[in-house]
CSV table of C-alpha atoms in Angstrom, one decimal:
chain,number,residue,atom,x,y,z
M,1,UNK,CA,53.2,9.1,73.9
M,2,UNK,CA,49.6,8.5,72.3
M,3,UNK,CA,49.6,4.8,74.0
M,4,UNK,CA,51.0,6.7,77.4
M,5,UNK,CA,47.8,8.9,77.1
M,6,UNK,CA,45.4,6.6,76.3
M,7,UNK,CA,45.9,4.4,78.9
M,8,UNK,CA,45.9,7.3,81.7
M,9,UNK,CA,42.5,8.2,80.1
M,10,UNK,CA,41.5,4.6,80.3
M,11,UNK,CA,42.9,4.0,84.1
M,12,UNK,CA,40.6,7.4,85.0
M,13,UNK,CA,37.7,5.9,83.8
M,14,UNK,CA,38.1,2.5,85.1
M,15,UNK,CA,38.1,4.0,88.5
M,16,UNK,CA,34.6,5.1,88.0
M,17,UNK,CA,33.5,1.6,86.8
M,18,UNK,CA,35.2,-0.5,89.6
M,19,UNK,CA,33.2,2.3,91.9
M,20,UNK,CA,30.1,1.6,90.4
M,21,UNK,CA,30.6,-1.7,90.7
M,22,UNK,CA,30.6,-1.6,94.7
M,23,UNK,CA,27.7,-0.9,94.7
M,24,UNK,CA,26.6,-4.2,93.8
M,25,UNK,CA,27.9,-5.4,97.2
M,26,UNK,CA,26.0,-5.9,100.2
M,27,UNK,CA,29.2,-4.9,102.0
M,28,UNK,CA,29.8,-1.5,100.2
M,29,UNK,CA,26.3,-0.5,101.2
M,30,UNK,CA,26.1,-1.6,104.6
M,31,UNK,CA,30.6,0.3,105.1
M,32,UNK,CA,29.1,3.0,103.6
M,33,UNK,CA,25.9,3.3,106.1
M,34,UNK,CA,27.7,3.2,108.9
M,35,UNK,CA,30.0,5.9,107.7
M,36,UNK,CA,27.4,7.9,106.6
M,37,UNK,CA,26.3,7.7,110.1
M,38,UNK,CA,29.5,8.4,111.3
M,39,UNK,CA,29.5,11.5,109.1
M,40,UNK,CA,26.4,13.3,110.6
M,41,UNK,CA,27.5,12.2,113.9
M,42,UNK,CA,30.5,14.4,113.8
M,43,UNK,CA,28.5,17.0,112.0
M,44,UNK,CA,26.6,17.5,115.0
M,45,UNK,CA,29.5,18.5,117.3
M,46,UNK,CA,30.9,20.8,114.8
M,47,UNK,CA,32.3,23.7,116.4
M,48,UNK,CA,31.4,27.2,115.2
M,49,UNK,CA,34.3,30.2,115.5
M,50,UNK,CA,33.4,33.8,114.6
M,51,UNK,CA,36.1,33.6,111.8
M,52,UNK,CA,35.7,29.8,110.8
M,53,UNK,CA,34.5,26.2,111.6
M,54,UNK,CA,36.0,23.3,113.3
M,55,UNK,CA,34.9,20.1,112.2
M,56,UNK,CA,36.2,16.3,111.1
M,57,UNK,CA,33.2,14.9,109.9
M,58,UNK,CA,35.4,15.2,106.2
M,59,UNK,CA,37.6,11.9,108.0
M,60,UNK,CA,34.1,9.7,107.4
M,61,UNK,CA,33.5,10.9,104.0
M,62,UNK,CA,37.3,10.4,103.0
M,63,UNK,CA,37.3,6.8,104.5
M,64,UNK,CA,34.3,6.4,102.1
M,65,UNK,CA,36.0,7.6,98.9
M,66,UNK,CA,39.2,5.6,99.9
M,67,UNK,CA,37.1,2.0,100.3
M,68,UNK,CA,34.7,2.3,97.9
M,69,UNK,CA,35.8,4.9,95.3
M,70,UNK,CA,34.5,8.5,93.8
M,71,UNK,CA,31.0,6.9,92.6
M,72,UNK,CA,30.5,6.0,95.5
M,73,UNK,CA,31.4,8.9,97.8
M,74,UNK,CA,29.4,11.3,94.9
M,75,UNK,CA,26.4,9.5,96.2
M,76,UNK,CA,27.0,9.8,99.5
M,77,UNK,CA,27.7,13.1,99.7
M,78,UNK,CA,24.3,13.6,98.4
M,79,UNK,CA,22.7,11.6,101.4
M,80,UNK,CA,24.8,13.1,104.0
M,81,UNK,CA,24.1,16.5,103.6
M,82,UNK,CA,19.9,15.7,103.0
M,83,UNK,CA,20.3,13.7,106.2
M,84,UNK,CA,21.7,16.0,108.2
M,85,UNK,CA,19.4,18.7,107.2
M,86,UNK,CA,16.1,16.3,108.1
M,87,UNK,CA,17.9,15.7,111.0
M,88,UNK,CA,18.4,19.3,111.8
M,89,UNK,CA,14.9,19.8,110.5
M,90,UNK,CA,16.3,22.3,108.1
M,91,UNK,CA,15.0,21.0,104.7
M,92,UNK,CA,13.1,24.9,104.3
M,93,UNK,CA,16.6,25.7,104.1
M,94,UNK,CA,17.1,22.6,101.2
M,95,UNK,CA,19.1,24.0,98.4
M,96,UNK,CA,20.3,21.0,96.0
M,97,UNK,CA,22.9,23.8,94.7
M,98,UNK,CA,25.0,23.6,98.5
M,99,UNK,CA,24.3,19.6,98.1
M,100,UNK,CA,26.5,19.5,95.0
M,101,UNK,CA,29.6,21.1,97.3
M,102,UNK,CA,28.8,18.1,99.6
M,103,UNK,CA,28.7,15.4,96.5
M,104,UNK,CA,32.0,17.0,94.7
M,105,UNK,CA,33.9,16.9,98.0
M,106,UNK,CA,33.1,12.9,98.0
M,107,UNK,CA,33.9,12.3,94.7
M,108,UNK,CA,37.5,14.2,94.8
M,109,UNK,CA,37.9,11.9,98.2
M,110,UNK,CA,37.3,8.6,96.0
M,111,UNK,CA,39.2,9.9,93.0
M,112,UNK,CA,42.4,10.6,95.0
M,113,UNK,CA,42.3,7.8,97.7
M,114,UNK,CA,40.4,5.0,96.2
M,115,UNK,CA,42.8,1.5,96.3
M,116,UNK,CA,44.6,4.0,98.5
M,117,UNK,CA,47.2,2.0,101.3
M,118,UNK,CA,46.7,4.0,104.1
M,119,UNK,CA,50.2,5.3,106.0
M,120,UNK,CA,51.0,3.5,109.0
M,121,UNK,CA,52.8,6.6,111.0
M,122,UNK,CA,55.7,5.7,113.7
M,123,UNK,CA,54.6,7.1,117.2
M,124,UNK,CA,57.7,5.9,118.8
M,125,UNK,CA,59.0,9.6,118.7
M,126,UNK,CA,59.2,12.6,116.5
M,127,UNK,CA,62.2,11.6,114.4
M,128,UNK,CA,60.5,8.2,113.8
M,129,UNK,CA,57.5,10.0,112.9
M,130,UNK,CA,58.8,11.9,110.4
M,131,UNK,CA,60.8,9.2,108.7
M,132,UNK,CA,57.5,7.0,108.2
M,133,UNK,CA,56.2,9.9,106.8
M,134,UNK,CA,58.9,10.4,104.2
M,135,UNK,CA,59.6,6.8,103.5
M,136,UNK,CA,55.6,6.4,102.5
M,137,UNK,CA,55.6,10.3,101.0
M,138,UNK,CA,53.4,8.6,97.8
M,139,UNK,CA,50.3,7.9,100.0
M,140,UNK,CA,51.3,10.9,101.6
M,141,UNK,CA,51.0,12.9,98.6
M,142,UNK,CA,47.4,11.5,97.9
M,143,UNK,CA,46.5,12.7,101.1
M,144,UNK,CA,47.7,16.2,100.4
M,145,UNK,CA,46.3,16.3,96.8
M,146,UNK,CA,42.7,14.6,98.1
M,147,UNK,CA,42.3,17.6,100.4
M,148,UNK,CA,43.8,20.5,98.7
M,149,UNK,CA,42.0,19.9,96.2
M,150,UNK,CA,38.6,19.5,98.0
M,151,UNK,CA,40.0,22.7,99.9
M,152,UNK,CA,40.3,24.5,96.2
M,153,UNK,CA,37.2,22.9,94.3
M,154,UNK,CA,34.7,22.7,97.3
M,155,UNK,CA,34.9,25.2,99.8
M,156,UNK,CA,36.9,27.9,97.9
M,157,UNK,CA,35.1,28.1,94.4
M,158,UNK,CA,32.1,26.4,94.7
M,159,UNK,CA,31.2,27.0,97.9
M,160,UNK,CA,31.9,31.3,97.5
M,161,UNK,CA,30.1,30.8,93.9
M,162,UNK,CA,26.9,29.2,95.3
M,163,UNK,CA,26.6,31.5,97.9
M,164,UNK,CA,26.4,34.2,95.0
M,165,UNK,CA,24.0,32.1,93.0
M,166,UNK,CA,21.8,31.8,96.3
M,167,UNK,CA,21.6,35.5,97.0
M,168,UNK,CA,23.6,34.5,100.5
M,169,UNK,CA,26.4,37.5,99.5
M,170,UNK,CA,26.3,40.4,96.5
M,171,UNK,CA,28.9,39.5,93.6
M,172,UNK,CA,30.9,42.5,94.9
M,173,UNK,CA,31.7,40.9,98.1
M,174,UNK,CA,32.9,37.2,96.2
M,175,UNK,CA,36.7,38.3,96.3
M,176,UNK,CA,36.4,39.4,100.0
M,177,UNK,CA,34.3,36.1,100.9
M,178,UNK,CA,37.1,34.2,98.8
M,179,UNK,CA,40.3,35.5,100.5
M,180,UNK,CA,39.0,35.2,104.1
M,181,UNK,CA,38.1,31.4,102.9
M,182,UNK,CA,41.2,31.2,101.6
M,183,UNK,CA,43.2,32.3,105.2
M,184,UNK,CA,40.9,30.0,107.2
M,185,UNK,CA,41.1,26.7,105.1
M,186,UNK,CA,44.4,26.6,104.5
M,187,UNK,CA,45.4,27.5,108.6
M,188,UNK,CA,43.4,24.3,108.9
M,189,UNK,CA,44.9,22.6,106.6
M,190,UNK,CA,47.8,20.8,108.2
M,191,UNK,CA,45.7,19.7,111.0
M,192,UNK,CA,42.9,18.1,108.7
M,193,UNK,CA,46.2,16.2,107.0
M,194,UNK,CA,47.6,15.4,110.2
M,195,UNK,CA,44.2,14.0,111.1
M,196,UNK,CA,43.6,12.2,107.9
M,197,UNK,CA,46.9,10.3,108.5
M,198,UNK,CA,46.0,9.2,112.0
M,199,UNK,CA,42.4,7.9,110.8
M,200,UNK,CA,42.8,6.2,107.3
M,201,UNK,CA,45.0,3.5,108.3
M,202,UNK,CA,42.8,2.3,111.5
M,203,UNK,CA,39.9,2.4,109.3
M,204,UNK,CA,41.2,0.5,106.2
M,205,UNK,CA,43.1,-1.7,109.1
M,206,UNK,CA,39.9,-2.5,110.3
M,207,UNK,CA,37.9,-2.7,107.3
M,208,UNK,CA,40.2,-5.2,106.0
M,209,UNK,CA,40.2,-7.3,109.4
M,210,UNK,CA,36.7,-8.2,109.6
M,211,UNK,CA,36.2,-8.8,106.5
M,212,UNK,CA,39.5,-11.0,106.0
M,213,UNK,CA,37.5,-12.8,109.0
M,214,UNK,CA,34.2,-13.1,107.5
M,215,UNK,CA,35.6,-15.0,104.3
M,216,UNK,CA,38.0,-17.2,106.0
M,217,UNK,CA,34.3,-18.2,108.2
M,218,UNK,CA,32.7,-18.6,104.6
């Protein structure tokens, strides 16, 4: 049982070294730019309801944490969310507390999906659908646990709690703040799934092509 544990403990860690380690490559950096981009690209279009918001810039950051790992997607968390407020020429309204939220939600993408093989779902009709779904349900499952838990972590908890810390809502409103969150997110919840398993194979698809290209040219 000791020799079980240790080496769980020791896998978990060695996901954060094989992250670091991407970021020695010219090819990590240069993914992870263009997703970035991608990212506050999305961002931009997000649409705002009176009881919630509608947006799937989370696909570029999970394709992030899925290539390169939760080191990797801590960081860019980071950079996505001062981007998109120099962008937005919004940095009076910088608070490195609601950047954290942004950096966590990267590093539970990379934990969860890194070395992750994306599903490949069946299109040819709804029974087909649903048995590539359950034949794959492992991957599956990593999907579901990589956004639940970014759904519990990020914008339950610490997203309520900063708002607190920031003055944004008074302590006596956190359990009202917390249950509407917890109504809208997980309404949306299926559908950011549902997306997550129609995106993650094309990009991993693709990230593999080109560069399965580029070293046969080398």
């Amino acid at each position: 049982m000791c020799n079980i544990l240790k080496g769980e403990i020791m896998a978990f860690f060695d996901i954060f070294r094989r992250s670091a380690g991407e970021l020695k490559s010219i090819r990590c950096l240069c993914v992870t730019a263009v997703l970035i981009a991608l990212d506050l690209a999305l961002k931009s279009v997000t649409i705002y309801l009176p009881f919630c918001k509608i947006s799937v810039a989370f696909v570029a950051m999970a394709a992030i944490g899925m290539l390169f790992g939760p080191v990797v997607g801590f960081m860019a968390g980071a950079i996505t969310d001062i981007l998109g407020l120099l962008i937005a020429q919004q940095m009076d309204a910088f608070n490195p507390i609601f950047t954290i939220v942004e950096m966590t939600g990267g590093l539970l993408y990379g934990l969860f999906l890194y070395d992750f093989e994306a599903v490949k779902p069946d299109f040819s009709g709804g029974k087909a659908f649903f048995k590539s779904i359950g034949a794959n349900w492992r991957p599956v499952l990593r999907i579901v646990l990589a956004k639940l838990a970014v759904i519990v972590i990020c914008n339950l908890f610490l997203n309520t709690w900063f708002q607190v810390l920031a003055g944004i809502i008074v302590p006596e409103t956190f359990s009202v703040k917390f249950a509407a969150r917890v109504g809208t997110n997980f309404i949306k919840m299926p559908f950011d799934i549902l997306l997550m398993l129609l995106t993650l194979y094309p990009i991993k698809a693709a990230y593999k092509a080109v560069f399965k290209r580029k070293n046969q040219a080398a």
